[in-house]
C-alpha atoms as one frame of an Amber mdcrd trajectory, in Angstrom:
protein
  25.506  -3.675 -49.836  26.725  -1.778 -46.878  28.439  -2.769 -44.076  25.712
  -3.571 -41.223  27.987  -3.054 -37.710  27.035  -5.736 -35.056  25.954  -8.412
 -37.522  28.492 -10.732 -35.472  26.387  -9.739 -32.358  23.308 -10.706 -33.426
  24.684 -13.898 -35.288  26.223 -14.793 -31.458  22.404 -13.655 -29.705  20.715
 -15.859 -32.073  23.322 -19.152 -31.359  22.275 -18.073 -27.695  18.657 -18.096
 -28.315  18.959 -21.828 -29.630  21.330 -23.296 -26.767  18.828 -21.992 -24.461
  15.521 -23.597 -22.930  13.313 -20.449 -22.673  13.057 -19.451 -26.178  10.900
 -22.394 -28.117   8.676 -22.628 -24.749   8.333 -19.082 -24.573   7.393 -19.024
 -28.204   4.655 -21.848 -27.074   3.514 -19.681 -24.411   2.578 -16.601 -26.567
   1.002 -18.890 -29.771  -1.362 -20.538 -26.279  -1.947 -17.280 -25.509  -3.445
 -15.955 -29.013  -5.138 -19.355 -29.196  -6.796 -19.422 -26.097  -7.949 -15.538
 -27.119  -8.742 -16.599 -30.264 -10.723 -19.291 -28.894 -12.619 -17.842 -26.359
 -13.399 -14.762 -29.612 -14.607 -17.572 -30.995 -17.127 -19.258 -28.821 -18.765
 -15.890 -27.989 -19.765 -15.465 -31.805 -20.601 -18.868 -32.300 -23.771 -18.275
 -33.654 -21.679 -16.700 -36.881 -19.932 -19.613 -38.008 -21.261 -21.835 -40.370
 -21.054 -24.940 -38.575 -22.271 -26.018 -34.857 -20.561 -28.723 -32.705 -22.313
 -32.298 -32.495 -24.671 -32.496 -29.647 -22.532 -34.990 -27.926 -19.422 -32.300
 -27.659 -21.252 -30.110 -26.010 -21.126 -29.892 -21.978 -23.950 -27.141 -20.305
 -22.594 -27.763 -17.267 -20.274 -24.793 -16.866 -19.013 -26.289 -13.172 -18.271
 -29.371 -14.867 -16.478 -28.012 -17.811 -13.970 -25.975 -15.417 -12.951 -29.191
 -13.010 -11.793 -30.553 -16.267 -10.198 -27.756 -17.099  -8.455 -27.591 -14.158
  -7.448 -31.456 -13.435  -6.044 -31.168 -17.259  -4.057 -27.873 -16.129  -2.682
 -28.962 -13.100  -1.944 -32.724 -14.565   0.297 -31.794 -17.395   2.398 -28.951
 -15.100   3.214 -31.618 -12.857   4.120 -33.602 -15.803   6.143 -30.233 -17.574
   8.079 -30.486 -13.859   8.812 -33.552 -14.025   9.771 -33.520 -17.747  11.914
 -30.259 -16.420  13.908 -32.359 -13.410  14.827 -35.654 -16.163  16.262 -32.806
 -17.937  18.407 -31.431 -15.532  19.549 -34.886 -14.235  20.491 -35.762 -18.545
  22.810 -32.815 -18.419  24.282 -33.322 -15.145  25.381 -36.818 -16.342  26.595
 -36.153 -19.353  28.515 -33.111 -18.159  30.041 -35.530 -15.808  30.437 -38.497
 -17.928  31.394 -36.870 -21.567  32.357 -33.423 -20.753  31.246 -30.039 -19.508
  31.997 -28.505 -22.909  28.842 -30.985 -24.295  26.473 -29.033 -22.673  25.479
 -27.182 -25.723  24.755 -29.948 -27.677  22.158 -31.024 -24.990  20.542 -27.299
 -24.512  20.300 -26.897 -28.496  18.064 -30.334 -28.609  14.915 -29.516 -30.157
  13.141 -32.443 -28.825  13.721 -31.469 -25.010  12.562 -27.696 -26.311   9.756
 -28.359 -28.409   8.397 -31.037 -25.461   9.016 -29.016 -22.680   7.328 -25.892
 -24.181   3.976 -27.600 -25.656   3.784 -29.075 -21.870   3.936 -25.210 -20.962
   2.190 -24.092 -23.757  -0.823 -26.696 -22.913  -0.989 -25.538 -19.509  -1.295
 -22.078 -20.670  -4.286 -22.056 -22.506  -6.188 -24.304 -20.224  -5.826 -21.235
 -17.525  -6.801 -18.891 -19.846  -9.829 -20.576 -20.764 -10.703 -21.677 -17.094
 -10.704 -17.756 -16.290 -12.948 -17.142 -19.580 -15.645 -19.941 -18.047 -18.655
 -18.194 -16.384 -20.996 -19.901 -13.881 -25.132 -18.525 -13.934 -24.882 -14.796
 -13.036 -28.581 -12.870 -12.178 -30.159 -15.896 -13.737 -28.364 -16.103 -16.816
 -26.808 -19.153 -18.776 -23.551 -19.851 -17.735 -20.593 -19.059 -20.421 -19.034
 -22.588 -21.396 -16.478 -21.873 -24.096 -17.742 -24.519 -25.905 -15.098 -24.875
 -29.016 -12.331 -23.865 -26.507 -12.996 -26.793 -24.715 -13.268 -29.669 -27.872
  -9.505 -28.022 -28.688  -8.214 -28.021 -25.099  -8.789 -32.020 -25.437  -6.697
 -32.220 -28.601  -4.297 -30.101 -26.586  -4.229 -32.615 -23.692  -3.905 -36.144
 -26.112  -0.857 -34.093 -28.302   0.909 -33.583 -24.608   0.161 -37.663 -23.684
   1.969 -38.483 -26.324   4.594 -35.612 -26.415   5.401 -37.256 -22.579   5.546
 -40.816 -24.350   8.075 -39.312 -26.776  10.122 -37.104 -24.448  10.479 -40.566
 -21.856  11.484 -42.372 -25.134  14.246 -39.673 -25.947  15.730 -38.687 -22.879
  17.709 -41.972 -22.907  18.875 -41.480 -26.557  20.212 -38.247 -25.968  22.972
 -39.508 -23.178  23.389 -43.017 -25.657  27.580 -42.498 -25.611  26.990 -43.702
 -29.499  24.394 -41.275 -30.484  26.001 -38.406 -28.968  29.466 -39.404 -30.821
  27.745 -40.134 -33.847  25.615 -36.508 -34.001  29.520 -34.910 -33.432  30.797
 -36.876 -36.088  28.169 -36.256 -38.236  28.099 -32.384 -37.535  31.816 -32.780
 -37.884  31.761 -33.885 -41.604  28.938 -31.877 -42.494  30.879 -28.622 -41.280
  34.115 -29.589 -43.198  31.745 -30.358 -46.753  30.347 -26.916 -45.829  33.969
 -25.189 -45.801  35.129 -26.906 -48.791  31.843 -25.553 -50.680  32.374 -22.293
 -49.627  35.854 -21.730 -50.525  35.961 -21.110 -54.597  33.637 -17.829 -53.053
  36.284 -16.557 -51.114  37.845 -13.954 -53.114  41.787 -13.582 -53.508  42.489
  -9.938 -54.114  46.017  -8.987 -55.577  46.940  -6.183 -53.742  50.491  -4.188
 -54.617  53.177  -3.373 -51.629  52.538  -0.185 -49.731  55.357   1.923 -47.672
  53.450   4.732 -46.959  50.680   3.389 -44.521  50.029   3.465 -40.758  49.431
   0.750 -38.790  46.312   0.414 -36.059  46.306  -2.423 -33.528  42.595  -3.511
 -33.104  41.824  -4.373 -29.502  38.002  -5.388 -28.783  37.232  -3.716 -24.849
  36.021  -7.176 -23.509  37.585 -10.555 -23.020  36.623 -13.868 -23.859  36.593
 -16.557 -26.575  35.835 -15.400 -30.480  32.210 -16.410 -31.058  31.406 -14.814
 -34.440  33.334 -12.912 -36.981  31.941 -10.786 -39.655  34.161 -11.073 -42.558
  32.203  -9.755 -45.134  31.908  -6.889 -43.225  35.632  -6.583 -42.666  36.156
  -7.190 -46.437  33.786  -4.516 -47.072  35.245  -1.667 -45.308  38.304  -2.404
 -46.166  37.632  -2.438 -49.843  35.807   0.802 -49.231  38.559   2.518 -47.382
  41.519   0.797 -49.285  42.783  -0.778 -46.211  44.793  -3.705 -45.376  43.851
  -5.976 -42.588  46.113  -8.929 -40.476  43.714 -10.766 -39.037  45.799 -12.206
 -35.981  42.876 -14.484 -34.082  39.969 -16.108 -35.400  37.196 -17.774 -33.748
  37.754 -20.156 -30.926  40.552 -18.309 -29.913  40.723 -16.595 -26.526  41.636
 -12.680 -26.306  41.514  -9.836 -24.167  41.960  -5.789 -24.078  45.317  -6.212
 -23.952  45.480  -7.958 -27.012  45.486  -7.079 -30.734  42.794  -9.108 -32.503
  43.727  -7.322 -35.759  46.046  -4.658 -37.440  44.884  -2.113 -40.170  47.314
  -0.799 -42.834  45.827   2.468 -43.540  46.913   5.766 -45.771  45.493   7.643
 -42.747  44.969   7.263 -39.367  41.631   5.341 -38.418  38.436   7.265 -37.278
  36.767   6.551 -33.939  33.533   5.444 -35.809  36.161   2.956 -37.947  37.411
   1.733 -34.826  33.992   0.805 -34.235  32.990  -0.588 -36.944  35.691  -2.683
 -37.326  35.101  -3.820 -33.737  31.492  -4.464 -34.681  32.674  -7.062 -36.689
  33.688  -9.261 -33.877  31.640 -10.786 -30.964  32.828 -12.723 -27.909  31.555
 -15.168 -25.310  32.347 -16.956 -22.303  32.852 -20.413 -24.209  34.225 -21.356
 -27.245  31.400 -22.327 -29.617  31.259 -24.930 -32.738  29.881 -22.056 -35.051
  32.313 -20.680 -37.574  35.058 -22.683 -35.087  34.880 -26.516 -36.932  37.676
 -28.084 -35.003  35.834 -27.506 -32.011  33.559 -30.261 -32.767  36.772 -32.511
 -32.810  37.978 -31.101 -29.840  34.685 -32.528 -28.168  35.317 -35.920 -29.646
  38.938 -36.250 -28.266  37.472 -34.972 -24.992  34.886 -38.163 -24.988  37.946
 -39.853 -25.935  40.488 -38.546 -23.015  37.335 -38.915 -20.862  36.360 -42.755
 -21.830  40.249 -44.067 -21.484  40.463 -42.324 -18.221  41.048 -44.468 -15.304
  37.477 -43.815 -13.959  35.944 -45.146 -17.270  37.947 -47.227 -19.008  35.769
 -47.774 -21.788  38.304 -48.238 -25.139  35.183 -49.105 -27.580  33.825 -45.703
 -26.888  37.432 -44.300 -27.446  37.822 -46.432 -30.807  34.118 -44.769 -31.990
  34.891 -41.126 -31.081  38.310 -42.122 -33.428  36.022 -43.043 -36.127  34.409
 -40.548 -36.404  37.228 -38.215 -36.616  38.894 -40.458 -39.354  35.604 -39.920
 -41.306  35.651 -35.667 -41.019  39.231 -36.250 -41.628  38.309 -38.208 -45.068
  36.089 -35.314 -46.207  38.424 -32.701 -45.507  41.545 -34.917 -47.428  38.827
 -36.507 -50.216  36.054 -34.534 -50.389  35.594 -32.384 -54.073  39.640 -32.311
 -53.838  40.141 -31.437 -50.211  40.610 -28.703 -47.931  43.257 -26.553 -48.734
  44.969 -23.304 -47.284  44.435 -19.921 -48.979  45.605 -16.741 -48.611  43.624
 -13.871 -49.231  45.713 -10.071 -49.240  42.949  -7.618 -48.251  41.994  -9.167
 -45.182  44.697 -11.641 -44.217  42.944 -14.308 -42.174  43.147 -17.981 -41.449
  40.378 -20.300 -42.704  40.243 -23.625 -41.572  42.691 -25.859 -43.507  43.057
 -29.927 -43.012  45.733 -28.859 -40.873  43.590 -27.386 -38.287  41.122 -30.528
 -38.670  44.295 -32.990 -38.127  44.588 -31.207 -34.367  42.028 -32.996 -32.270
  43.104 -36.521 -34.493  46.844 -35.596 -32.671  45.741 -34.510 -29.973  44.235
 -37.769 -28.697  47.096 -39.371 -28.946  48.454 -39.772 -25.090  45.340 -41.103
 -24.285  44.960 -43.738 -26.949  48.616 -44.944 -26.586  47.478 -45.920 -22.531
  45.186 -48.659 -24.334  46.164 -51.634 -26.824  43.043 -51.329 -28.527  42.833
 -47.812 -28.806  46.185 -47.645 -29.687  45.987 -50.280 -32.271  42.744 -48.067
 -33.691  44.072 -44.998 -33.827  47.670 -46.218 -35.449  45.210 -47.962 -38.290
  42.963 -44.679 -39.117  46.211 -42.593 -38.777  47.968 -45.237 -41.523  44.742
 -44.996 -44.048  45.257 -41.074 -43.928  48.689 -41.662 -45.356  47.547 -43.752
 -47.853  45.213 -41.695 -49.195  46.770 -38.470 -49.080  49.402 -37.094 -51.649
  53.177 -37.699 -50.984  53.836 -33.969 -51.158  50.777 -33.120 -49.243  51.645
 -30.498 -46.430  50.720 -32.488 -43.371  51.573 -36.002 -44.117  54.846 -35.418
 -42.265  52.610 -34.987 -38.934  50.809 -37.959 -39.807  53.850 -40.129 -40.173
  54.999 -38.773 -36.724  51.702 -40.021 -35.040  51.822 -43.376 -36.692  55.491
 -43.654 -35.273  54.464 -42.527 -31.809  51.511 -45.201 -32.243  53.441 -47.811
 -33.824  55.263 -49.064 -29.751  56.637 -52.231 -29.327  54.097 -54.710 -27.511
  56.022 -54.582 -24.717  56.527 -51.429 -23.744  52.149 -51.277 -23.387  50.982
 -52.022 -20.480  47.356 -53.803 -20.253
């Protein structure tokens, strides 16, 4: 298979496309669209299908067929902006409350999409079929899109009860619990992922080299590493017997004036190489949880910084965002063996290793040790770690440190 340059690109659009609210209600929009033309098709060549409508579906009345219409229209768009404004007011509370950084996981819902787009969606069609409705012209019979109509009424009960379910689940997305818990859960899930995946990553033996050149790879735009192509960068450089250093992997912040990579190369590189090799990288404004698992921990130790914070003060929320973490942290140490380092020669980059998972479990440490309970908590889950790692396992020494800067004499805490 050949290398496919900006594969990373459109792997970062389509993350985009899901943290966003236009893209499931404009998909809703067009399918309205095709219905209400497919519709309106069909009610002009009624007299083809096989079947007729019982006589109690049927309205003549082609004035009284568009005032329903139209109440149903303009009912469930004042419903879609009211739907719209509990949305915004979610978000702003939880950015507030658990973290700008959470945003994400609130914009990638599919609940608030799929709700907010049948709403739109709903709307859609009944204007489209309102327009199609034609009053007596020159004595004719007016047009009443008979089957259009029987289907805009299914339309309108499925949006009753899409409001009854989006009122039930605005309040469980900003439940402190259930957003910790869908982080944890994502959290463990991405670590069983990387420990499934790594027996594919191939280790190439590659001999020592003196006569090469080195090329520092600098991408022309700043920002945080979104996506990274590494089959792509395995492929060319199998295909051009290069060497490449990998020097900053996603989540990490860059810029122009830094070198992302370095290529080992019998010959100097090629501006279309350049290119390619650039290809294989894509940056944003924010760092992201895809291909970037530690994030998600970062965004539990920020609900945890946030919740012991003088302005909260809410340990129990602190203690369940440290569950959670102890739990990925399980997986990674337990899970079919473990997560452990490796080293591959052709392109030399760092995958995620328990190490990296351990971070955000550190990390929350001068916030825990400001509450007893907390404290106490965190000291435990650090302690069953221990006792379930290896003794010559590579990070138990950081462990041991965080139990020790846990493990404070009752007095020196103050409650």
């Amino acid at each position: 298979m050949s290398a496919v340059p900006g594969r990373a690109l459109v792997r970062k659009l389509l993350d985009d496309v899901r943290a966003s609210y236009w893209a499931v209600p404009s998909g809703f929009v067009i399918a309205s669209l095709i219905l209400a033309f497919g519709m309106e098709w069909i009610d002009r060549n009624a007299q083809d299908l096989p079947f007729g409508l019982p006589d109690a579906w049927i309205d003549t009345q082609g004035d009284g067929a568009r005032q329903t219409l139209a109440t149903m229209a303009t009912a469930v768009i004042g419903v879609a902006g009211v739907m719209f404004s509990m949305t915004l007011v979610a978000v702003s509370f939880a950015a507030d409350t658990f973290g700008p950084r959470l945003i994400g996981n609130f914009m990638r819902d599919r609940g608030t999409q799929i709700s907010f787009g049948l709403l739109l969606g709903v709307f859609t069609y009944n204007m489209f079929i309102l327009r199609a409705m034609k009053g007596p012209i020159d004595g004719q019979a007016p047009f009443v899109a008979q089957y259009a109509m029987v289907v805009a009424m299914v339309l309108m009960v499925i949006a009753i009860f899409t409001m009854i379910y989006y009122v039930h689940h605005v309040p469980e997305t900003i439940n402190v619990s259930n957003i910790a818990s869908d982080l944890g859960h994502r959290f463990g899930r991405d670590i069983r992922q990387l420990i499934e995946t790594r027996p594919t990553i191939e280790i190439e033996q590659i001999s020592p080299r003196t006569d090469q050149i080195t090329t520092d790879l600098h991408l022309k735009t700043a920002g945080y590493i979104q996506q990274m192509d590494v089959a792509a960068l395995n492929e060319q450089a199998r295909r051009h017997d290069w060497l490449i250093d990998v020097m900053h992997t996603p989540g990490s912040f860059i810029s122009p004036h830094v070198s992302v990579a370095s290529v080992k190369s019998s010959k100097a590189l090629t501006d279309s190489q350049i290119k390619g090799l650039r290809d294989a990288f894509a940056t944003g404004n924010a760092r992201t949880e895809d291909q970037a698992t530690p994030f998600i921990g970062d965004q539990l130790c920020e609900m945890i910084a946030r919740a012991l914070s003088p302005g909260f003060n809410d340990p129990f929320t602190a203690m369940n965002c440290l569950n959670w973490l102890h739990a990925g942290l399980m997986d990674g140490l337990l899970y079919k063996g473990g997560l452990h380092p490796i080293t591959p020669q052709r392109v030399a980059i760092h995958h995620t290793d328990f190490g990296d998972l351990l971070g955000p479990f550190e990390r929350a440490a001068p916030y825990t040790v400001t509450d007893r309970m907390a404290r106490l908590r965190h000291r435990d889950l650090a302690q069953s770690l221990i006792q379930r790692m290896p003794s010559d396992h590579a990070q138990r020494h950081r462990l041991e440190r965080l139990v020790e800067t846990l493990d404070q004499p009752e007095e020196d805490i103050t409650v």
